[in-house]
CSV table of C-alpha atoms in Angstrom, one decimal:
chain,number,residue,atom,x,y,z
A,24,UNK,CA,19.3,11.7,17.8
A,25,UNK,CA,20.1,7.3,17.7
A,26,UNK,CA,20.2,6.6,14.5
A,27,UNK,CA,17.2,4.2,14.8
A,28,UNK,CA,14.0,4.3,16.6
A,29,UNK,CA,14.4,1.3,18.6
A,30,UNK,CA,16.4,-1.9,18.3
A,31,UNK,CA,13.6,-4.2,16.4
A,32,UNK,CA,14.4,-2.4,13.0
A,33,UNK,CA,18.0,-4.1,13.5
A,34,UNK,CA,16.7,-7.7,14.0
A,35,UNK,CA,18.4,-10.6,12.6
A,36,UNK,CA,16.0,-12.4,10.1
A,37,UNK,CA,16.7,-15.7,12.8
A,38,UNK,CA,14.8,-13.1,15.4
A,39,UNK,CA,12.0,-11.7,13.6
A,40,UNK,CA,11.3,-15.3,12.7
A,41,UNK,CA,11.0,-16.4,16.3
A,42,UNK,CA,9.3,-13.1,17.3
A,43,UNK,CA,6.1,-13.7,14.2
A,44,UNK,CA,6.4,-17.2,15.7
A,45,UNK,CA,4.6,-16.2,18.6
A,46,UNK,CA,2.8,-13.0,17.3
A,47,UNK,CA,1.2,-14.4,13.9
A,48,UNK,CA,-1.3,-17.4,16.0
A,49,UNK,CA,-2.3,-15.3,18.1
A,50,UNK,CA,-3.4,-12.4,15.7
A,51,UNK,CA,-5.0,-15.1,13.7
A,52,UNK,CA,-6.8,-16.4,16.4
A,53,UNK,CA,-8.2,-12.6,17.1
A,54,UNK,CA,-9.0,-12.5,13.4
A,55,UNK,CA,-11.6,-15.2,13.7
A,56,UNK,CA,-12.8,-14.7,17.5
A,57,UNK,CA,-14.7,-11.3,15.6
A,58,UNK,CA,-17.8,-11.3,14.4
A,59,UNK,CA,-17.2,-10.5,11.1
A,60,UNK,CA,-14.2,-13.3,10.6
A,61,UNK,CA,-14.6,-15.7,6.7
A,62,UNK,CA,-16.0,-19.1,7.3
A,63,UNK,CA,-12.8,-20.2,5.6
A,64,UNK,CA,-10.4,-18.1,8.7
A,65,UNK,CA,-12.1,-19.1,11.0
A,66,UNK,CA,-11.9,-23.0,9.9
A,67,UNK,CA,-7.9,-22.5,10.2
A,68,UNK,CA,-6.2,-23.7,13.0
A,69,UNK,CA,-4.2,-20.5,14.4
A,70,UNK,CA,-1.7,-22.4,16.4
A,71,UNK,CA,-0.7,-23.9,13.4
A,72,UNK,CA,0.2,-20.8,11.5
A,73,UNK,CA,3.4,-19.8,12.1
A,74,UNK,CA,5.3,-19.1,9.5
A,75,UNK,CA,5.3,-16.4,6.3
A,76,UNK,CA,4.9,-20.1,4.1
A,77,UNK,CA,2.0,-20.9,6.4
A,78,UNK,CA,0.1,-17.6,5.9
A,79,UNK,CA,0.1,-18.0,2.9
A,80,UNK,CA,-2.1,-20.5,2.3
A,81,UNK,CA,-5.0,-18.5,4.5
A,82,UNK,CA,-7.6,-16.6,2.7
A,83,UNK,CA,-7.1,-12.8,1.2
A,84,UNK,CA,-9.1,-9.6,2.7
A,85,UNK,CA,-9.8,-7.6,-0.7
A,86,UNK,CA,-10.8,-4.6,-0.1
A,87,UNK,CA,-14.3,-5.6,-1.2
A,88,UNK,CA,-15.2,-7.6,1.2
A,89,UNK,CA,-14.7,-4.9,3.4
A,90,UNK,CA,-17.7,-2.9,2.0
A,91,UNK,CA,-19.9,-5.5,1.9
A,92,UNK,CA,-18.9,-6.3,5.0
A,93,UNK,CA,-19.5,-3.3,6.5
A,94,UNK,CA,-23.1,-2.3,4.3
A,95,UNK,CA,-24.2,-6.0,6.3
A,96,UNK,CA,-22.9,-4.8,9.1
A,97,UNK,CA,-22.0,-0.7,9.9
A,98,UNK,CA,-19.0,0.5,10.6
A,99,UNK,CA,-16.6,-1.4,10.3
A,100,UNK,CA,-18.5,-5.0,9.2
A,101,UNK,CA,-17.7,-6.9,12.5
A,102,UNK,CA,-13.9,-6.7,11.8
A,103,UNK,CA,-13.3,-4.7,14.9
A,104,UNK,CA,-12.0,-6.8,17.8
A,105,UNK,CA,-11.7,-4.0,21.4
A,106,UNK,CA,-12.2,-0.7,21.9
A,107,UNK,CA,-11.9,2.6,19.4
A,108,UNK,CA,-11.8,6.2,19.7
A,109,UNK,CA,-12.1,7.7,16.4
A,110,UNK,CA,-14.7,6.4,13.9
A,111,UNK,CA,-13.0,7.7,10.0
A,112,UNK,CA,-14.8,8.1,6.7
A,113,UNK,CA,-13.0,7.6,3.3
A,114,UNK,CA,-14.0,7.7,0.5
A,115,UNK,CA,-16.7,4.7,-0.5
A,116,UNK,CA,-17.4,4.7,1.4
A,117,UNK,CA,-15.5,3.1,3.9
A,118,UNK,CA,-15.3,3.0,7.7
A,119,UNK,CA,-11.7,2.5,9.7
A,120,UNK,CA,-11.3,2.8,13.8
A,121,UNK,CA,-8.8,4.3,15.3
A,122,UNK,CA,-7.0,4.3,18.9
A,123,UNK,CA,-5.3,7.6,20.5
A,124,UNK,CA,-2.7,4.7,22.1
A,125,UNK,CA,1.2,5.2,21.5
A,126,UNK,CA,1.3,5.3,17.6
A,127,UNK,CA,-1.1,3.2,16.7
A,128,UNK,CA,-0.3,3.5,13.0
A,129,UNK,CA,3.2,3.2,13.6
A,130,UNK,CA,4.4,6.5,11.7
A,131,UNK,CA,6.7,7.2,14.3
A,132,UNK,CA,9.1,4.9,13.1
A,133,UNK,CA,9.0,6.7,9.4
A,134,UNK,CA,9.0,10.0,10.8
A,135,UNK,CA,12.2,9.4,13.0
A,136,UNK,CA,14.1,7.8,9.6
A,137,UNK,CA,13.7,11.5,7.9
A,138,UNK,CA,15.5,12.9,11.1
A,139,UNK,CA,12.5,14.3,13.0
A,140,UNK,CA,12.7,14.7,16.9
A,141,UNK,CA,11.8,16.9,20.0
A,142,UNK,CA,13.2,20.1,18.6
A,143,UNK,CA,11.0,19.8,15.7
A,144,UNK,CA,8.2,21.6,15.0
A,145,UNK,CA,6.1,19.5,12.6
A,146,UNK,CA,3.3,21.4,10.5
A,147,UNK,CA,0.7,18.6,9.3
A,148,UNK,CA,-1.3,19.5,6.7
A,149,UNK,CA,-2.7,15.7,5.7
A,150,UNK,CA,-6.7,15.8,5.8
A,151,UNK,CA,-8.3,16.1,9.5
A,152,UNK,CA,-11.6,15.9,8.3
A,153,UNK,CA,-13.0,12.4,8.4
A,154,UNK,CA,-10.5,10.9,6.9
A,155,UNK,CA,-7.4,9.6,9.7
A,156,UNK,CA,-4.7,10.9,7.4
A,157,UNK,CA,-3.9,13.7,9.7
A,158,UNK,CA,-4.3,11.6,13.4
A,159,UNK,CA,-2.0,9.5,11.9
A,160,UNK,CA,0.7,11.6,11.4
A,161,UNK,CA,-0.1,13.3,14.5
A,162,UNK,CA,0.5,10.6,16.0
A,163,UNK,CA,3.4,9.6,15.0
A,164,UNK,CA,5.1,13.2,15.6
A,165,UNK,CA,4.0,13.1,19.5
A,166,UNK,CA,5.8,9.3,19.4
A,167,UNK,CA,9.3,10.8,18.3
A,168,UNK,CA,8.6,14.3,20.7
A,169,UNK,CA,7.8,16.5,18.4
A,170,UNK,CA,5.5,19.4,18.6
A,171,UNK,CA,2.7,19.3,15.7
A,172,UNK,CA,0.6,22.5,14.2
A,173,UNK,CA,-2.3,20.7,13.0
A,174,UNK,CA,-2.8,23.1,10.0
A,175,UNK,CA,-4.8,20.5,8.1
A,176,UNK,CA,-5.6,21.0,3.7
A,177,UNK,CA,-5.9,24.5,1.8
A,178,UNK,CA,-5.6,28.5,3.8
A,179,UNK,CA,-1.7,28.8,1.4
A,180,UNK,CA,-1.7,32.1,3.2
A,181,UNK,CA,-2.6,31.0,6.2
A,182,UNK,CA,0.0,28.3,6.5
A,183,UNK,CA,3.2,30.4,5.4
A,184,UNK,CA,1.9,32.7,8.3
A,185,UNK,CA,1.9,29.9,10.5
A,186,UNK,CA,5.1,27.9,9.4
A,187,UNK,CA,7.0,31.4,9.7
A,188,UNK,CA,5.5,32.1,13.0
A,189,UNK,CA,5.9,28.9,15.1
A,190,UNK,CA,8.8,28.0,12.9
A,191,UNK,CA,7.8,25.3,11.9
A,192,UNK,CA,10.9,22.6,10.9
A,193,UNK,CA,9.3,19.5,9.5
A,194,UNK,CA,6.6,19.7,6.7
A,195,UNK,CA,3.9,15.9,7.4
A,196,UNK,CA,1.6,16.1,3.4
A,197,UNK,CA,0.9,14.8,0.2
A,198,UNK,CA,4.2,15.8,-1.6
A,199,UNK,CA,3.3,18.8,-4.1
A,200,UNK,CA,1.3,21.0,-1.3
A,201,UNK,CA,4.6,21.5,0.4
A,202,UNK,CA,6.0,23.2,-3.0
A,203,UNK,CA,2.7,25.5,-2.9
A,204,UNK,CA,3.8,26.9,0.5
A,205,UNK,CA,7.0,27.0,-0.1
A,206,UNK,CA,6.2,29.4,-3.9
A,207,UNK,CA,3.7,31.5,-2.0
A,208,UNK,CA,6.1,32.3,1.1
A,209,UNK,CA,8.6,33.4,-1.5
A,210,UNK,CA,5.9,35.5,-3.4
A,211,UNK,CA,5.6,37.3,-0.2
A,212,UNK,CA,9.2,37.6,0.4
A,213,UNK,CA,8.4,35.1,3.4
A,214,UNK,CA,12.4,33.3,5.3
A,215,UNK,CA,10.8,29.6,6.1
A,216,UNK,CA,13.0,27.2,8.2
A,217,UNK,CA,11.3,23.9,6.6
A,218,UNK,CA,14.6,21.5,6.1
A,219,UNK,CA,12.6,17.9,6.6
A,220,UNK,CA,9.5,16.1,4.6
A,221,UNK,CA,7.4,13.4,5.5
A,222,UNK,CA,5.1,12.7,2.4
A,223,UNK,CA,2.7,10.1,1.3
A,224,UNK,CA,-0.6,10.4,-0.1
A,225,UNK,CA,0.5,10.3,-3.8
A,226,UNK,CA,3.6,9.3,-5.9
A,227,UNK,CA,7.0,11.8,-5.0
A,228,UNK,CA,8.2,12.3,-8.8
A,229,UNK,CA,12.3,12.6,-8.6
A,230,UNK,CA,11.8,16.1,-10.0
A,231,UNK,CA,10.3,17.4,-7.0
A,232,UNK,CA,12.0,15.3,-4.7
A,233,UNK,CA,15.1,17.2,-5.9
A,234,UNK,CA,13.4,20.9,-6.1
A,235,UNK,CA,13.4,20.2,-2.7
A,236,UNK,CA,16.6,18.9,-2.0
A,237,UNK,CA,18.1,22.3,-4.0
A,238,UNK,CA,16.0,24.3,-1.1
A,239,UNK,CA,17.5,22.3,1.6
A,240,UNK,CA,14.9,20.1,2.9
A,241,UNK,CA,15.4,17.1,3.2
A,242,UNK,CA,12.3,15.1,1.7
A,243,UNK,CA,11.5,11.1,2.6
A,244,UNK,CA,8.1,8.8,1.7
A,245,UNK,CA,6.3,6.6,2.8
A,246,UNK,CA,3.4,3.6,1.7
A,247,UNK,CA,0.4,4.0,4.2
A,248,UNK,CA,-3.1,3.3,4.2
A,249,UNK,CA,-6.5,4.5,6.1
A,250,UNK,CA,-7.0,0.1,7.1
A,251,UNK,CA,-3.4,-0.5,8.1
A,252,UNK,CA,-1.1,2.6,8.9
A,253,UNK,CA,2.1,2.9,8.1
A,254,UNK,CA,2.9,-0.4,5.9
A,255,UNK,CA,6.6,0.9,4.2
A,256,UNK,CA,9.2,3.9,4.3
A,257,UNK,CA,12.3,5.4,2.9
A,258,UNK,CA,15.4,5.4,4.9
A,259,UNK,CA,18.1,7.7,4.3
A,260,UNK,CA,19.8,4.9,2.1
A,261,UNK,CA,17.2,5.9,-0.7
A,262,UNK,CA,16.8,2.0,-1.6
A,263,UNK,CA,13.3,1.0,-1.8
A,264,UNK,CA,10.9,0.9,0.8
A,265,UNK,CA,11.8,-0.6,4.1
A,266,UNK,CA,8.1,-2.8,5.8
A,267,UNK,CA,7.1,-1.5,9.3
A,268,UNK,CA,8.5,-3.6,11.8
A,269,UNK,CA,4.6,-3.9,12.8
A,270,UNK,CA,3.4,-5.3,9.1
A,271,UNK,CA,4.1,-7.9,7.3
A,272,UNK,CA,4.6,-7.6,3.5
A,273,UNK,CA,3.6,-10.3,0.9
A,274,UNK,CA,3.4,-9.6,-3.5
A,275,UNK,CA,0.8,-11.5,-4.9
A,276,UNK,CA,0.2,-12.6,-8.1
A,277,UNK,CA,-2.7,-10.5,-8.7
A,278,UNK,CA,-6.1,-11.7,-8.2
A,279,UNK,CA,-4.5,-14.9,-6.6
A,280,UNK,CA,-3.1,-14.8,-3.0
A,281,UNK,CA,-0.4,-17.2,-4.4
A,282,UNK,CA,3.3,-15.3,-3.5
A,283,UNK,CA,5.4,-14.5,-6.4
A,284,UNK,CA,8.8,-14.4,-6.4
A,285,UNK,CA,10.5,-11.9,-5.2
A,286,UNK,CA,12.0,-9.1,-8.3
A,287,UNK,CA,8.1,-10.2,-9.6
A,288,UNK,CA,5.7,-6.9,-9.9
A,289,UNK,CA,2.5,-8.3,-8.0
A,290,UNK,CA,0.0,-7.3,-5.3
A,291,UNK,CA,0.6,-6.1,-2.0
A,292,UNK,CA,-1.2,-7.9,0.8
A,293,UNK,CA,-0.8,-6.7,4.4
A,294,UNK,CA,-1.3,-8.6,8.1
A,295,UNK,CA,-0.6,-6.3,11.1
A,296,UNK,CA,0.0,-7.6,14.8
A,297,UNK,CA,-2.9,-3.6,15.2
A,298,UNK,CA,-4.4,-6.0,18.5
A,299,UNK,CA,-8.2,-3.6,17.9
A,300,UNK,CA,-8.3,-4.2,14.2
A,301,UNK,CA,-6.1,-7.6,13.7
A,302,UNK,CA,-6.2,-7.2,9.2
A,303,UNK,CA,-4.8,-10.9,8.1
A,304,UNK,CA,-4.2,-11.0,4.5
A,305,UNK,CA,-5.9,-7.5,3.8
A,306,UNK,CA,-5.0,-7.0,-0.3
A,307,UNK,CA,-4.5,-3.2,-0.9
A,308,UNK,CA,-5.0,-3.3,-4.7
A,309,UNK,CA,-1.5,-1.3,-5.5
A,310,UNK,CA,1.3,-3.0,-6.9
A,311,UNK,CA,5.0,-3.5,-6.1
A,312,UNK,CA,8.2,-5.8,-5.8
A,313,UNK,CA,10.2,-7.3,-3.0
A,314,UNK,CA,14.1,-5.7,-2.9
A,315,UNK,CA,16.5,-8.8,-2.7
A,316,UNK,CA,19.1,-8.1,0.1
A,317,UNK,CA,19.1,-5.0,3.0
A,318,UNK,CA,19.4,-1.6,3.6
A,319,UNK,CA,22.4,-0.3,3.6
A,320,UNK,CA,21.6,2.3,5.9
A,321,UNK,CA,21.7,-0.9,8.4
A,322,UNK,CA,17.9,-1.5,9.1
A,323,UNK,CA,17.2,-5.3,8.3
A,324,UNK,CA,13.4,-5.6,7.7
A,325,UNK,CA,12.8,-6.9,4.0
A,326,UNK,CA,12.1,-3.9,1.1
A,327,UNK,CA,9.8,-3.5,-1.4
A,328,UNK,CA,10.4,-0.9,-4.3
A,329,UNK,CA,7.3,1.4,-3.5
A,330,UNK,CA,4.2,2.1,-5.2
A,331,UNK,CA,4.5,0.1,-9.3
A,332,UNK,CA,0.6,1.2,-9.7
A,333,UNK,CA,-2.8,-0.4,-9.0
A,334,UNK,CA,-3.5,-4.0,-9.2
A,335,UNK,CA,-7.1,-4.0,-9.6
A,336,UNK,CA,-7.2,-4.1,-13.8
A,337,UNK,CA,-10.5,-4.9,-14.0
A,338,UNK,CA,-11.5,-4.7,-17.7
A,339,UNK,CA,-15.1,-4.7,-19.6
A,340,UNK,CA,-14.6,-6.2,-22.6
A,341,UNK,CA,-17.4,-6.9,-25.4
A,342,UNK,CA,-19.9,-5.7,-22.3
A,343,UNK,CA,-18.5,-7.9,-19.7
A,344,UNK,CA,-16.7,-7.2,-16.9
A,345,UNK,CA,-12.8,-9.5,-17.2
A,346,UNK,CA,-11.7,-9.8,-13.9
A,347,UNK,CA,-8.1,-10.8,-12.5
A,348,UNK,CA,-9.2,-13.9,-10.6
A,349,UNK,CA,-10.6,-14.8,-13.8
A,350,UNK,CA,-7.3,-14.9,-15.4
A,351,UNK,CA,-5.6,-16.8,-12.6
A,352,UNK,CA,-8.2,-19.2,-13.0
A,353,UNK,CA,-6.7,-20.4,-16.4
A,354,UNK,CA,-3.5,-20.5,-15.4
A,355,UNK,CA,-4.5,-22.8,-12.5
A,356,UNK,CA,-6.4,-24.8,-15.2
A,357,UNK,CA,-4.3,-24.8,-18.4
A,358,UNK,CA,-0.9,-27.8,-17.0
A,359,UNK,CA,2.4,-25.6,-18.5
A,360,UNK,CA,1.6,-21.9,-18.5
A,361,UNK,CA,3.2,-20.2,-16.5
A,362,UNK,CA,1.9,-16.8,-16.4
A,363,UNK,CA,-0.9,-15.5,-18.9
A,364,UNK,CA,-2.1,-11.8,-19.6
A,365,UNK,CA,-4.9,-10.7,-21.2
A,366,UNK,CA,-4.4,-7.8,-24.0
A,367,UNK,CA,-7.6,-5.4,-24.7
A,368,UNK,CA,-7.1,-3.4,-28.3
A,369,UNK,CA,-9.8,-2.4,-30.7
A,370,UNK,CA,-10.3,-2.7,-34.5
A,371,UNK,CA,-12.8,-1.7,-36.6
A,372,UNK,CA,-14.5,-0.2,-34.1
A,373,UNK,CA,-14.8,-3.4,-31.4
A,374,UNK,CA,-13.1,-4.8,-28.9
A,375,UNK,CA,-10.7,-7.1,-29.4
A,376,UNK,CA,-8.8,-9.5,-26.9
A,377,UNK,CA,-6.1,-11.8,-27.0
A,378,UNK,CA,-4.6,-13.4,-24.3
A,379,UNK,CA,-1.1,-14.8,-24.2
A,380,UNK,CA,0.3,-17.5,-23.0
A,381,UNK,CA,3.5,-17.8,-21.1
A,382,UNK,CA,5.0,-22.1,-21.4
A,383,UNK,CA,6.5,-23.4,-24.0
A,384,UNK,CA,4.4,-25.7,-26.9
A,385,UNK,CA,1.9,-24.8,-29.4
A,386,UNK,CA,-1.9,-23.4,-29.1
A,387,UNK,CA,-4.7,-26.3,-28.9
A,388,UNK,CA,-8.1,-26.2,-29.5
A,389,UNK,CA,-9.0,-27.7,-26.2
A,390,UNK,CA,-6.8,-24.4,-24.3
A,391,UNK,CA,-8.9,-22.2,-26.5
A,392,UNK,CA,-11.8,-23.2,-24.6
A,393,UNK,CA,-10.2,-23.2,-21.5
A,394,UNK,CA,-10.2,-19.4,-22.3
A,395,UNK,CA,-13.4,-19.3,-23.0
A,396,UNK,CA,-14.4,-21.5,-20.3
A,397,UNK,CA,-12.7,-19.1,-17.8
A,398,UNK,CA,-13.5,-15.9,-19.5
A,399,UNK,CA,-16.6,-16.2,-20.4
A,400,UNK,CA,-15.3,-14.6,-23.9
A,401,UNK,CA,-14.0,-15.3,-26.8
A,402,UNK,CA,-10.6,-14.6,-28.3
A,403,UNK,CA,-7.2,-15.3,-30.0
A,404,UNK,CA,-5.1,-17.0,-28.6
A,405,UNK,CA,-1.0,-17.2,-28.5
A,406,UNK,CA,1.9,-18.9,-26.8
A,407,UNK,CA,4.7,-16.8,-26.0
A,408,UNK,CA,8.1,-17.9,-24.9
A,409,UNK,CA,8.7,-18.5,-21.2
A,410,UNK,CA,10.4,-15.0,-19.2
A,411,UNK,CA,9.0,-13.1,-22.1
A,412,UNK,CA,6.0,-11.7,-20.2
A,413,UNK,CA,6.5,-7.8,-19.0
A,414,UNK,CA,7.8,-8.4,-15.4
A,415,UNK,CA,5.1,-5.3,-14.4
A,416,UNK,CA,2.5,-6.9,-12.7
A,417,UNK,CA,0.0,-6.6,-15.2
A,418,UNK,CA,-2.4,-9.5,-16.3
A,419,UNK,CA,-5.3,-7.6,-17.9
A,420,UNK,CA,-3.3,-5.1,-20.2
A,421,UNK,CA,-6.4,-2.7,-21.7
A,422,UNK,CA,-4.6,-0.9,-24.8
A,423,UNK,CA,-7.7,0.9,-25.7
A,424,UNK,CA,-7.7,4.8,-26.0
A,425,UNK,CA,-10.8,6.6,-25.0
A,426,UNK,CA,-9.9,9.9,-25.7
């Protein structure tokens, strides 16, 4: 089995930038041509968007805007640029297109990194009902030539029987369900031949990964969404997640579209190059951070630290919503303030809001007015030393306990 899925994984930085300079203007132009394109996106000169820096000036597409667009123009909000073969539905509801063309969601690259190939039988325990998860991994398995058992979720006794009878060697599904299958097989005295696991859709905790390792099962995880397909994946190096070659990932300050420095936690914003569904700067609502350097496995694309929480920190304080976008506006309105964090606590059965501003100097009365104007609420304001706010992506820290 080849070490890499294809030559794209080991491109030089210059080669990747050159390919981006061609692909990015084409994808922006496709996104502008769909009926649901925003006026802000239409106003952009697509030919001028050739680098990551150029892309950062474009508007962010948030999931809330996607839901609103789909409500006005179902099922896809006028954002699909070509014919599709499937229509999926995720909770919300949100509708996602699907295609049957080769590895449309780009999961083959991840499965190859896990070591799955033509000699493997993959028991695909992702759901096939409404959600695209099952089909996403089905198409990935086809890309690496593996045989698939479309098992779906549940029916653990049948899962055990199928794995034993069909000689399953690889599992695809959520991180914890494989353990359920293995333990049921143990109870029944059934020996299974599973040695590889490709998991997603939830956190893979270290103790669970170790449980699989102790049973001789290599378990890697990827980060994918129904809208975007594969975004990033683990490799045998086990150092962060490598961004997929068909995705461009930015990490931005929550509530904005402004990229943060490498290493700083922020919201994951993704642009894909799928012609039929040209999503430009799609905000996932997930938090992560860029890892410096390249993976020891030899793959050269950017790495991220994986899922680190949710960026949508909208919080109701004193009956009013405070949103990350408001905190971003607050920072923009205060010269010399690099970051801000809203802390929400309870005292004497009342909500208490404290705004921490990272910068030099003292809090002035004018600053307090800016805070009240941006957040529509009054509260305490404190200046803290530069670099003292935690690097966790939080701009609203709700510390209240609700029992």
